[in-house]
């Protein structure tokens, strides 16, 4: 009873209440578009429930060796993509294992978050933030998967890994001189990266954005968003999505589809939900100054929601180049959806079981503590 009451007391219900409307609105749009896609996405949602509860009850704080093995395994899978990966539309991102296809860039995000959470917990920053030695060590764990994803090529996922990792470091604490040096280095290196690292199609997308010569995808997206007006259109009048003028209206450009149906007001409500999710997650970074495990997971998840949402919506309104980044828990697709469900379960796990943090520092597991309580009860 004590263990169960602590779970119900510390479980973060607010995040779940913010996420549910997003999932339900996504299913509503998919129902209008395709019954097949609706059934598939609903199956991902039901699968997500079981995955959530499984991850939630795993003692993540006490699995440092297992997390390290998981991180190394994900790196090996990213390396394997180069040799045995399946090439689709010019990009080699998937590995076929038996009858299943795996995109290693998805689980590696989970691995990075867990590995960094354990590393930072064991090596907390000093008062003035991390010095160069620790900064370089942590950067190594971020940059290795970043470059392996970049060469697939998958610029969108690579940028997400980079921003997630360094966004977390900014919140956790790094010496200001290091940030200044890094900003100057990035500014100096950007022309070299633009010339020699980016693929021709990636450069072409950037140049189209800069020159205003947008692709037909973005033009149709702008038409859909503009035609939605203040309150949106009825299903019958939403011609951009219904007549297939709007490309990939259920995934990459689902925000344009939503804006056409529910207009400016509906779009604002959706953006407010995402904004509250990000702010709510960031609030946990200041809940306990010593619980760096929770800080890392909360900050990484907040950065992921922020970057995914910002980039996806920005590309639909011609403020960013078109990249394959879905809208979190809203776009159709199983890989991204399950990845976010796992990350949310990890956050809930870290937040709910924070009551045992003092025991954690002493090396006592809350699960072991629970067993001791039950043993004493039966002995009586």
mmCIF file of C-alpha atoms in Angstrom:
data_model
loop_
_atom_site.group_PDB
_atom_site.id
_atom_site.type_symbol
_atom_site.label_atom_id
_atom_site.label_comp_id
_atom_site.label_asym_id
_atom_site.label_seq_id
_atom_site.Cartn_x
_atom_site.Cartn_y
_atom_site.Cartn_z
ATOM 1 C CA UNK A 1 0.000 0.000 0.000
ATOM 2 C CA UNK A 2 2.825 2.386 0.869
ATOM 3 C CA UNK A 3 4.510 1.746 -2.472
ATOM 4 C CA UNK A 4 1.247 2.194 -4.413
ATOM 5 C CA UNK A 5 0.295 5.374 -2.576
ATOM 6 C CA UNK A 6 3.670 6.911 -3.336
ATOM 7 C CA UNK A 7 3.212 6.151 -7.029
ATOM 8 C CA UNK A 8 -0.236 7.772 -7.178
ATOM 9 C CA UNK A 9 1.053 10.772 -5.209
ATOM 10 C CA UNK A 10 4.149 11.507 -7.294
ATOM 11 C CA UNK A 11 2.927 10.418 -10.734
ATOM 12 C CA UNK A 12 2.730 13.422 -13.092
ATOM 13 C CA UNK A 13 -0.866 13.434 -14.354
ATOM 14 C CA UNK A 14 -0.542 16.906 -15.897
ATOM 15 C CA UNK A 15 1.724 15.706 -18.711
ATOM 16 C CA UNK A 16 -0.691 12.896 -19.591
ATOM 17 C CA UNK A 17 -3.622 15.336 -19.650
ATOM 18 C CA UNK A 18 -1.693 17.616 -22.025
ATOM 19 C CA UNK A 19 -0.764 14.757 -24.350
ATOM 20 C CA UNK A 20 -4.145 13.021 -24.640
ATOM 21 C CA UNK A 21 -5.881 15.840 -26.617
ATOM 22 C CA UNK A 22 -3.018 15.808 -29.143
ATOM 23 C CA UNK A 23 -3.363 12.054 -29.727
ATOM 24 C CA UNK A 24 -7.174 12.242 -29.955
ATOM 25 C CA UNK A 25 -7.059 15.126 -32.461
ATOM 26 C CA UNK A 26 -4.576 13.151 -34.563
ATOM 27 C CA UNK A 27 -6.876 10.125 -34.618
ATOM 28 C CA UNK A 28 -9.790 12.383 -35.571
ATOM 29 C CA UNK A 29 -7.903 13.729 -38.610
ATOM 30 C CA UNK A 30 -6.755 10.254 -39.640
ATOM 31 C CA UNK A 31 -10.350 9.034 -39.411
ATOM 32 C CA UNK A 32 -11.305 11.653 -42.007
ATOM 33 C CA UNK A 33 -8.378 10.739 -44.249
ATOM 34 C CA UNK A 34 -8.124 6.964 -44.195
ATOM 35 C CA UNK A 35 -9.720 4.227 -42.119
ATOM 36 C CA UNK A 36 -6.658 2.069 -42.724
ATOM 37 C CA UNK A 37 -4.299 4.694 -41.309
ATOM 38 C CA UNK A 38 -6.667 5.258 -38.372
ATOM 39 C CA UNK A 39 -6.628 1.559 -37.464
ATOM 40 C CA UNK A 40 -2.840 1.417 -37.712
ATOM 41 C CA UNK A 41 -2.323 4.543 -35.616
ATOM 42 C CA UNK A 42 -4.864 3.325 -33.050
ATOM 43 C CA UNK A 43 -2.918 0.061 -32.832
ATOM 44 C CA UNK A 44 0.262 2.071 -32.206
ATOM 45 C CA UNK A 45 -1.581 3.938 -29.449
ATOM 46 C CA UNK A 46 -2.741 0.714 -27.767
ATOM 47 C CA UNK A 47 0.746 -0.751 -28.108
ATOM 48 C CA UNK A 48 2.069 2.470 -26.591
ATOM 49 C CA UNK A 49 -0.049 1.908 -23.465
ATOM 50 C CA UNK A 50 1.587 -1.470 -22.794
ATOM 51 C CA UNK A 51 5.053 -0.124 -23.626
ATOM 52 C CA UNK A 52 4.465 2.819 -21.286
ATOM 53 C CA UNK A 53 3.586 0.668 -18.269
ATOM 54 C CA UNK A 54 6.435 -1.756 -18.964
ATOM 55 C CA UNK A 55 9.051 1.026 -19.085
ATOM 56 C CA UNK A 56 7.442 2.859 -16.160
ATOM 57 C CA UNK A 57 8.047 -0.052 -13.758
ATOM 58 C CA UNK A 58 11.628 -0.727 -14.887
ATOM 59 C CA UNK A 59 14.113 0.527 -12.222
ATOM 60 C CA UNK A 60 15.939 2.804 -14.656
ATOM 61 C CA UNK A 61 18.064 4.513 -12.000
ATOM 62 C CA UNK A 62 19.794 1.212 -11.194
ATOM 63 C CA UNK A 63 20.586 -0.055 -14.699
ATOM 64 C CA UNK A 64 23.821 1.791 -15.474
ATOM 65 C CA UNK A 65 25.583 -1.246 -16.982
ATOM 66 C CA UNK A 66 22.497 -2.213 -18.963
ATOM 67 C CA UNK A 67 22.088 1.346 -20.269
ATOM 68 C CA UNK A 68 25.750 1.411 -21.342
ATOM 69 C CA UNK A 69 25.277 -1.845 -23.258
ATOM 70 C CA UNK A 70 22.115 -0.434 -24.851
ATOM 71 C CA UNK A 71 23.974 2.723 -25.951
ATOM 72 C CA UNK A 72 26.868 0.726 -27.455
ATOM 73 C CA UNK A 73 24.397 -1.599 -29.225
ATOM 74 C CA UNK A 74 22.641 1.390 -30.819
ATOM 75 C CA UNK A 75 25.988 2.752 -32.028
ATOM 76 C CA UNK A 76 26.798 -0.645 -33.574
ATOM 77 C CA UNK A 77 23.404 -0.656 -35.313
ATOM 78 C CA UNK A 78 24.101 2.816 -36.725
ATOM 79 C CA UNK A 79 27.426 1.534 -38.047
ATOM 80 C CA UNK A 80 25.675 -1.507 -39.509
ATOM 81 C CA UNK A 81 23.333 0.752 -41.514
ATOM 82 C CA UNK A 82 26.314 1.707 -43.684
ATOM 83 C CA UNK A 83 26.939 -1.928 -44.653
ATOM 84 C CA UNK A 84 23.625 -3.812 -44.504
ATOM 85 C CA UNK A 85 21.099 -0.968 -44.470
ATOM 86 C CA UNK A 86 18.176 -0.725 -46.869
ATOM 87 C CA UNK A 87 18.334 2.212 -49.274
ATOM 88 C CA UNK A 88 15.098 4.148 -49.825
ATOM 89 C CA UNK A 89 14.744 7.429 -51.772
ATOM 90 C CA UNK A 90 18.519 7.936 -51.782
ATOM 91 C CA UNK A 91 18.928 7.451 -48.023
ATOM 92 C CA UNK A 92 20.186 4.343 -46.224
ATOM 93 C CA UNK A 93 18.466 4.456 -42.816
ATOM 94 C CA UNK A 94 16.783 1.097 -42.180
ATOM 95 C CA UNK A 95 17.977 -2.383 -41.240
ATOM 96 C CA UNK A 96 15.897 -5.450 -42.047
ATOM 97 C CA UNK A 97 15.970 -7.936 -39.174
ATOM 98 C CA UNK A 98 13.905 -11.024 -40.004
ATOM 99 C CA UNK A 99 10.535 -9.706 -41.094
ATOM 100 C CA UNK A 100 10.944 -6.362 -39.313
ATOM 101 C CA UNK A 101 12.529 -3.067 -40.330
ATOM 102 C CA UNK A 102 14.413 -1.026 -37.752
ATOM 103 C CA UNK A 103 15.519 2.594 -38.018
ATOM 104 C CA UNK A 104 18.419 2.817 -35.514
ATOM 105 C CA UNK A 105 18.206 6.621 -35.328
ATOM 106 C CA UNK A 106 15.023 6.224 -33.229
ATOM 107 C CA UNK A 107 16.245 3.947 -30.381
ATOM 108 C CA UNK A 108 19.565 5.809 -30.271
ATOM 109 C CA UNK A 109 17.713 8.905 -28.985
ATOM 110 C CA UNK A 110 16.448 6.832 -26.058
ATOM 111 C CA UNK A 111 19.926 5.419 -25.493
ATOM 112 C CA UNK A 112 21.526 8.874 -25.473
ATOM 113 C CA UNK A 113 19.009 10.233 -22.954
ATOM 114 C CA UNK A 114 19.423 7.288 -20.566
ATOM 115 C CA UNK A 115 23.209 7.169 -20.892
ATOM 116 C CA UNK A 116 23.614 10.915 -20.304
ATOM 117 C CA UNK A 117 21.190 10.768 -17.359
ATOM 118 C CA UNK A 118 23.354 8.158 -15.656
ATOM 119 C CA UNK A 119 26.617 9.872 -16.588
ATOM 120 C CA UNK A 120 25.567 13.307 -15.337
ATOM 121 C CA UNK A 121 24.092 11.778 -12.155
ATOM 122 C CA UNK A 122 27.431 10.133 -11.423
ATOM 123 C CA UNK A 123 29.442 13.195 -12.529
ATOM 124 C CA UNK A 124 27.381 16.270 -11.567
ATOM 125 C CA UNK A 125 28.573 19.693 -12.738
ATOM 126 C CA UNK A 126 30.398 21.996 -10.282
ATOM 127 C CA UNK A 127 29.016 25.383 -9.311
ATOM 128 C CA UNK A 128 30.492 27.118 -12.384
ATOM 129 C CA UNK A 129 29.370 24.363 -14.752
ATOM 130 C CA UNK A 130 31.317 21.650 -16.551
ATOM 131 C CA UNK A 131 34.909 22.399 -17.573
ATOM 132 C CA UNK A 132 36.482 21.544 -20.915
ATOM 133 C CA UNK A 133 37.397 17.972 -19.922
ATOM 134 C CA UNK A 134 33.859 16.940 -18.948
ATOM 135 C CA UNK A 135 32.342 18.942 -21.806
ATOM 136 C CA UNK A 136 34.480 17.063 -24.344
ATOM 137 C CA UNK A 137 33.625 13.705 -22.753
ATOM 138 C CA UNK A 138 29.889 14.352 -22.916
ATOM 139 C CA UNK A 139 30.223 15.846 -26.411
ATOM 140 C CA UNK A 140 31.815 12.598 -27.575
ATOM 141 C CA UNK A 141 28.711 10.618 -26.543
ATOM 142 C CA UNK A 142 26.530 13.100 -28.452
ATOM 143 C CA UNK A 143 28.662 13.621 -31.563
ATOM 144 C CA UNK A 144 29.331 9.939 -32.361
ATOM 145 C CA UNK A 145 25.645 9.129 -33.072
ATOM 146 C CA UNK A 146 25.224 12.590 -34.633
ATOM 147 C CA UNK A 147 27.825 11.951 -37.338
ATOM 148 C CA UNK A 148 26.696 8.351 -37.924
ATOM 149 C CA UNK A 149 23.119 9.557 -38.530
ATOM 150 C CA UNK A 150 24.350 12.473 -40.666
ATOM 151 C CA UNK A 151 26.151 10.212 -43.161
ATOM 152 C CA UNK A 152 23.049 8.028 -43.800
ATOM 153 C CA UNK A 153 22.064 10.825 -44.711
ATOM 154 C CA UNK A 154 19.379 11.915 -42.235
ATOM 155 C CA UNK A 155 19.998 15.593 -41.536
ATOM 156 C CA UNK A 156 16.751 16.054 -39.600
ATOM 157 C CA UNK A 157 17.399 13.297 -37.046
ATOM 158 C CA UNK A 158 21.065 14.302 -36.756
ATOM 159 C CA UNK A 159 20.148 17.898 -35.917
ATOM 160 C CA UNK A 160 17.600 16.675 -33.355
ATOM 161 C CA UNK A 161 20.262 14.570 -31.589
ATOM 162 C CA UNK A 162 22.637 17.538 -31.585
ATOM 163 C CA UNK A 163 20.122 20.064 -30.262
ATOM 164 C CA UNK A 164 18.749 17.624 -27.687
ATOM 165 C CA UNK A 165 22.183 16.857 -26.275
ATOM 166 C CA UNK A 166 23.555 20.376 -26.157
ATOM 167 C CA UNK A 167 20.214 21.836 -25.085
ATOM 168 C CA UNK A 168 20.365 19.502 -22.096
ATOM 169 C CA UNK A 169 23.932 20.603 -21.347
ATOM 170 C CA UNK A 170 22.872 24.256 -21.466
ATOM 171 C CA UNK A 171 20.217 23.567 -18.823
ATOM 172 C CA UNK A 172 22.437 21.331 -16.663
ATOM 173 C CA UNK A 173 25.300 23.820 -16.661
ATOM 174 C CA UNK A 174 28.485 24.419 -18.683
ATOM 175 C CA UNK A 175 31.057 27.161 -18.161
ATOM 176 C CA UNK A 176 30.106 30.297 -20.121
ATOM 177 C CA UNK A 177 33.535 30.559 -21.764
ATOM 178 C CA UNK A 178 33.007 27.149 -23.352
ATOM 179 C CA UNK A 179 29.694 28.219 -24.887
ATOM 180 C CA UNK A 180 31.237 31.398 -26.315
ATOM 181 C CA UNK A 181 34.081 29.379 -27.857
ATOM 182 C CA UNK A 182 31.633 26.851 -29.336
ATOM 183 C CA UNK A 183 29.422 29.558 -30.859
ATOM 184 C CA UNK A 184 32.426 31.197 -32.544
ATOM 185 C CA UNK A 185 33.642 27.798 -33.817
ATOM 186 C CA UNK A 186 30.196 26.963 -35.266
ATOM 187 C CA UNK A 187 30.017 30.317 -37.061
ATOM 188 C CA UNK A 188 33.476 29.799 -38.572
ATOM 189 C CA UNK A 189 32.815 26.158 -39.514
ATOM 190 C CA UNK A 190 29.349 26.687 -41.035
ATOM 191 C CA UNK A 191 30.609 27.697 -44.527
ATOM 192 C CA UNK A 192 32.821 24.585 -44.634
ATOM 193 C CA UNK A 193 29.919 22.341 -43.616
ATOM 194 C CA UNK A 194 27.665 23.976 -46.206
ATOM 195 C CA UNK A 195 30.239 23.390 -48.936
ATOM 196 C CA UNK A 196 31.650 19.939 -48.172
ATOM 197 C CA UNK A 197 29.386 18.068 -45.704
ATOM 198 C CA UNK A 198 25.795 18.713 -46.777
ATOM 199 C CA UNK A 199 24.398 16.659 -49.650
ATOM 200 C CA UNK A 200 23.393 18.457 -52.893
ATOM 201 C CA UNK A 201 19.661 17.975 -52.235
ATOM 202 C CA UNK A 202 20.087 19.391 -48.715
ATOM 203 C CA UNK A 203 21.865 22.465 -50.101
ATOM 204 C CA UNK A 204 19.123 22.800 -52.704
ATOM 205 C CA UNK A 205 16.419 22.864 -50.006
ATOM 206 C CA UNK A 206 18.271 25.536 -48.060
ATOM 207 C CA UNK A 207 18.841 27.674 -51.159
ATOM 208 C CA UNK A 208 15.152 27.423 -52.122
ATOM 209 C CA UNK A 209 14.237 28.641 -48.651
ATOM 210 C CA UNK A 210 16.674 31.562 -48.791
ATOM 211 C CA UNK A 211 15.721 32.645 -52.320
ATOM 212 C CA UNK A 212 11.979 32.210 -51.755
ATOM 213 C CA UNK A 213 11.743 29.654 -54.574
ATOM 214 C CA UNK A 214 9.706 27.232 -52.484
ATOM 215 C CA UNK A 215 8.789 23.722 -53.557
ATOM 216 C CA UNK A 216 5.271 22.760 -54.610
ATOM 217 C CA UNK A 217 4.881 20.913 -51.284
ATOM 218 C CA UNK A 218 5.350 24.102 -49.280
ATOM 219 C CA UNK A 219 3.174 26.125 -51.662
ATOM 220 C CA UNK A 220 0.276 23.710 -51.206
ATOM 221 C CA UNK A 221 0.882 23.762 -47.446
ATOM 222 C CA UNK A 222 0.660 27.574 -47.364
ATOM 223 C CA UNK A 223 -2.554 27.460 -49.401
ATOM 224 C CA UNK A 224 -4.075 24.943 -46.962
ATOM 225 C CA UNK A 225 -3.121 26.983 -43.898
ATOM 226 C CA UNK A 226 -4.320 30.258 -45.407
ATOM 227 C CA UNK A 227 -7.601 28.809 -46.639
ATOM 228 C CA UNK A 228 -8.452 27.617 -43.121
ATOM 229 C CA UNK A 229 -9.112 31.197 -42.033
ATOM 230 C CA UNK A 230 -10.051 31.914 -38.433
ATOM 231 C CA UNK A 231 -12.241 28.915 -37.559
ATOM 232 C CA UNK A 232 -11.377 26.446 -40.338
ATOM 233 C CA UNK A 233 -13.388 24.599 -42.941
ATOM 234 C CA UNK A 234 -15.808 21.712 -42.840
ATOM 235 C CA UNK A 235 -14.627 18.301 -43.977
ATOM 236 C CA UNK A 236 -16.362 18.687 -47.352
ATOM 237 C CA UNK A 237 -14.764 22.105 -48.019
ATOM 238 C CA UNK A 238 -11.206 21.129 -46.987
ATOM 239 C CA UNK A 239 -10.180 20.549 -50.583
ATOM 240 C CA UNK A 240 -6.392 20.710 -50.131
ATOM 241 C CA UNK A 241 -6.345 17.528 -48.052
ATOM 242 C CA UNK A 242 -9.406 15.786 -49.501
ATOM 243 C CA UNK A 243 -8.362 16.240 -53.140
ATOM 244 C CA UNK A 244 -4.743 15.228 -52.362
ATOM 245 C CA UNK A 245 -3.247 18.599 -53.299
ATOM 246 C CA UNK A 246 -1.505 18.690 -49.923
ATOM 247 C CA UNK A 247 1.363 16.143 -49.909
ATOM 248 C CA UNK A 248 1.821 13.699 -47.006
ATOM 249 C CA UNK A 249 -1.113 15.349 -45.220
ATOM 250 C CA UNK A 250 -1.077 12.694 -42.498
ATOM 251 C CA UNK A 251 2.581 12.944 -41.492
ATOM 252 C CA UNK A 252 5.069 15.676 -42.444
ATOM 253 C CA UNK A 253 2.407 18.238 -43.394
ATOM 254 C CA UNK A 254 -0.304 17.231 -40.955
ATOM 255 C CA UNK A 255 -0.185 20.680 -39.332
ATOM 256 C CA UNK A 256 -1.305 22.252 -42.622
ATOM 257 C CA UNK A 257 -4.124 19.701 -42.793
ATOM 258 C CA UNK A 258 -5.133 20.556 -39.228
ATOM 259 C CA UNK A 259 -4.967 24.321 -39.918
ATOM 260 C CA UNK A 260 -7.223 23.932 -42.957
ATOM 261 C CA UNK A 261 -9.808 22.062 -40.879
ATOM 262 C CA UNK A 262 -9.685 24.065 -37.641
ATOM 263 C CA UNK A 263 -8.247 27.400 -38.701
ATOM 264 C CA UNK A 264 -6.203 29.925 -36.752
ATOM 265 C CA UNK A 265 -7.994 29.265 -33.451
ATOM 266 C CA UNK A 266 -7.475 25.504 -33.629
ATOM 267 C CA UNK A 267 -3.815 25.971 -34.589
ATOM 268 C CA UNK A 268 -3.281 28.279 -31.601
ATOM 269 C CA UNK A 269 -4.826 25.700 -29.253
ATOM 270 C CA UNK A 270 -2.516 23.000 -30.624
ATOM 271 C CA UNK A 271 0.548 25.240 -30.250
ATOM 272 C CA UNK A 272 -0.473 26.180 -26.695
ATOM 273 C CA UNK A 273 -0.684 22.484 -25.779
ATOM 274 C CA UNK A 274 2.855 21.908 -27.048
ATOM 275 C CA UNK A 275 4.083 25.062 -25.301
ATOM 276 C CA UNK A 276 2.627 23.916 -21.969
ATOM 277 C CA UNK A 277 4.204 20.481 -22.427
ATOM 278 C CA UNK A 278 7.650 22.030 -22.916
ATOM 279 C CA UNK A 279 7.293 24.465 -19.998
ATOM 280 C CA UNK A 280 5.872 21.774 -17.735
ATOM 281 C CA UNK A 281 8.792 19.438 -18.477
ATOM 282 C CA UNK A 282 11.327 22.222 -17.910
ATOM 283 C CA UNK A 283 9.768 22.943 -14.516
ATOM 284 C CA UNK A 284 10.979 19.524 -13.337
ATOM 285 C CA UNK A 285 14.566 20.597 -14.013
ATOM 286 C CA UNK A 286 14.290 22.838 -10.934
ATOM 287 C CA UNK A 287 12.355 20.414 -8.716
ATOM 288 C CA UNK A 288 15.407 18.953 -6.978
ATOM 289 C CA UNK A 289 18.827 20.531 -7.456
ATOM 290 C CA UNK A 290 20.557 17.202 -6.714
ATOM 291 C CA UNK A 291 18.445 14.894 -8.889
ATOM 292 C CA UNK A 292 20.375 15.174 -12.147
ATOM 293 C CA UNK A 293 18.850 11.932 -13.450
ATOM 294 C CA UNK A 294 15.422 13.594 -13.560
ATOM 295 C CA UNK A 295 16.917 16.865 -14.820
ATOM 296 C CA UNK A 296 18.565 15.222 -17.833
ATOM 297 C CA UNK A 297 15.492 13.209 -18.856
ATOM 298 C CA UNK A 298 13.106 16.158 -18.376
ATOM 299 C CA UNK A 299 15.353 18.609 -20.267
ATOM 300 C CA UNK A 300 16.013 16.165 -23.145
ATOM 301 C CA UNK A 301 12.298 15.393 -23.533
ATOM 302 C CA UNK A 302 11.453 19.104 -23.409
ATOM 303 C CA UNK A 303 14.071 19.814 -26.091
ATOM 304 C CA UNK A 304 12.704 17.016 -28.287
ATOM 305 C CA UNK A 305 9.144 18.321 -28.074
ATOM 306 C CA UNK A 306 10.359 21.862 -28.765
ATOM 307 C CA UNK A 307 12.636 21.019 -31.712
ATOM 308 C CA UNK A 308 10.241 18.548 -33.374
ATOM 309 C CA UNK A 309 7.302 20.941 -33.076
ATOM 310 C CA UNK A 310 9.230 24.056 -34.116
ATOM 311 C CA UNK A 311 10.934 22.498 -37.127
ATOM 312 C CA UNK A 312 7.828 20.665 -38.364
ATOM 313 C CA UNK A 313 5.586 23.732 -38.210
ATOM 314 C CA UNK A 314 8.316 26.059 -39.502
ATOM 315 C CA UNK A 315 8.794 23.974 -42.649
ATOM 316 C CA UNK A 316 5.044 24.003 -43.367
ATOM 317 C CA UNK A 317 4.970 27.827 -43.272
ATOM 318 C CA UNK A 318 8.188 28.377 -45.255
ATOM 319 C CA UNK A 319 10.420 29.274 -42.309
ATOM 320 C CA UNK A 320 12.634 26.168 -42.460
ATOM 321 C CA UNK A 321 13.786 23.739 -45.164
ATOM 322 C CA UNK A 322 11.648 20.643 -45.679
ATOM 323 C CA UNK A 323 12.956 17.735 -43.588
ATOM 324 C CA UNK A 324 11.280 14.509 -42.536
ATOM 325 C CA UNK A 325 10.518 15.512 -38.948
ATOM 326 C CA UNK A 326 7.029 14.570 -37.688
ATOM 327 C CA UNK A 327 4.843 16.534 -35.292
ATOM 328 C CA UNK A 328 5.215 14.750 -31.915
ATOM 329 C CA UNK A 329 2.402 12.253 -31.184
ATOM 330 C CA UNK A 330 0.345 13.929 -33.929
ATOM 331 C CA UNK A 331 1.815 12.807 -37.257
ATOM 332 C CA UNK A 332 0.980 9.335 -38.518
ATOM 333 C CA UNK A 333 3.712 6.771 -37.894
ATOM 334 C CA UNK A 334 4.729 4.148 -35.376
ATOM 335 C CA UNK A 335 8.477 4.670 -34.912
ATOM 336 C CA UNK A 336 8.332 8.267 -33.705
ATOM 337 C CA UNK A 337 5.149 7.653 -31.686
ATOM 338 C CA UNK A 338 6.577 4.701 -29.729
ATOM 339 C CA UNK A 339 9.878 6.553 -29.220
ATOM 340 C CA UNK A 340 8.056 9.455 -27.577
ATOM 341 C CA UNK A 341 5.928 7.068 -25.496
ATOM 342 C CA UNK A 342 9.089 5.402 -24.175
ATOM 343 C CA UNK A 343 10.692 8.771 -23.382
ATOM 344 C CA UNK A 344 7.529 9.936 -21.604
ATOM 345 C CA UNK A 345 7.472 6.682 -19.596
ATOM 346 C CA UNK A 346 11.133 7.261 -18.672
ATOM 347 C CA UNK A 347 10.276 10.759 -17.472
ATOM 348 C CA UNK A 348 7.301 9.529 -15.444
ATOM 349 C CA UNK A 349 9.519 6.831 -13.944
ATOM 350 C CA UNK A 350 12.188 9.370 -12.928
ATOM 351 C CA UNK A 351 9.601 11.808 -11.554
ATOM 352 C CA UNK A 352 7.423 9.260 -9.734
ATOM 353 C CA UNK A 353 10.254 7.407 -8.019
ATOM 354 C CA UNK A 354 12.154 10.526 -7.041
ATOM 355 C CA UNK A 355 10.898 9.949 -3.482
ATOM 356 C CA UNK A 356 13.569 7.217 -3.276
ATOM 357 C CA UNK A 357 16.368 9.502 -4.432
ATOM 358 C CA UNK A 358 17.947 9.697 -0.967
ATOM 359 C CA UNK A 359 17.890 5.917 -0.811
ATOM 360 C CA UNK A 360 19.367 5.835 -4.310
ATOM 361 C CA UNK A 361 22.367 7.867 -3.133
ATOM 362 C CA UNK A 362 22.820 5.328 -0.325
ATOM 363 C CA UNK A 363 22.514 2.422 -2.784
ATOM 364 C CA UNK A 364 19.072 1.184 -1.699
ATOM 365 C CA UNK A 365 16.509 0.413 -4.400
ATOM 366 C CA UNK A 366 12.878 1.461 -3.779
ATOM 367 C CA UNK A 367 11.842 -1.926 -5.182
ATOM 368 C CA UNK A 368 13.990 -3.658 -2.585
ATOM 369 C CA UNK A 369 12.539 -1.324 0.048
ATOM 370 C CA UNK A 370 9.032 -2.346 -1.071
ATOM 371 C CA UNK A 371 9.908 -6.028 -0.692
ATOM 372 C CA UNK A 372 11.246 -5.388 2.810
ATOM 373 C CA UNK A 373 8.007 -3.619 3.794
ATOM 374 C CA UNK A 374 5.920 -6.543 2.514
ATOM 375 C CA UNK A 375 8.190 -9.067 4.279
ATOM 376 C CA UNK A 376 7.832 -7.278 7.623
ATOM 377 C CA UNK A 377 4.057 -7.127 7.168
ATOM 378 C CA UNK A 378 3.740 -10.877 6.580
ATOM 379 C CA UNK A 379 6.050 -11.664 9.481
ATOM 380 C CA UNK A 380 3.676 -9.830 11.779
#
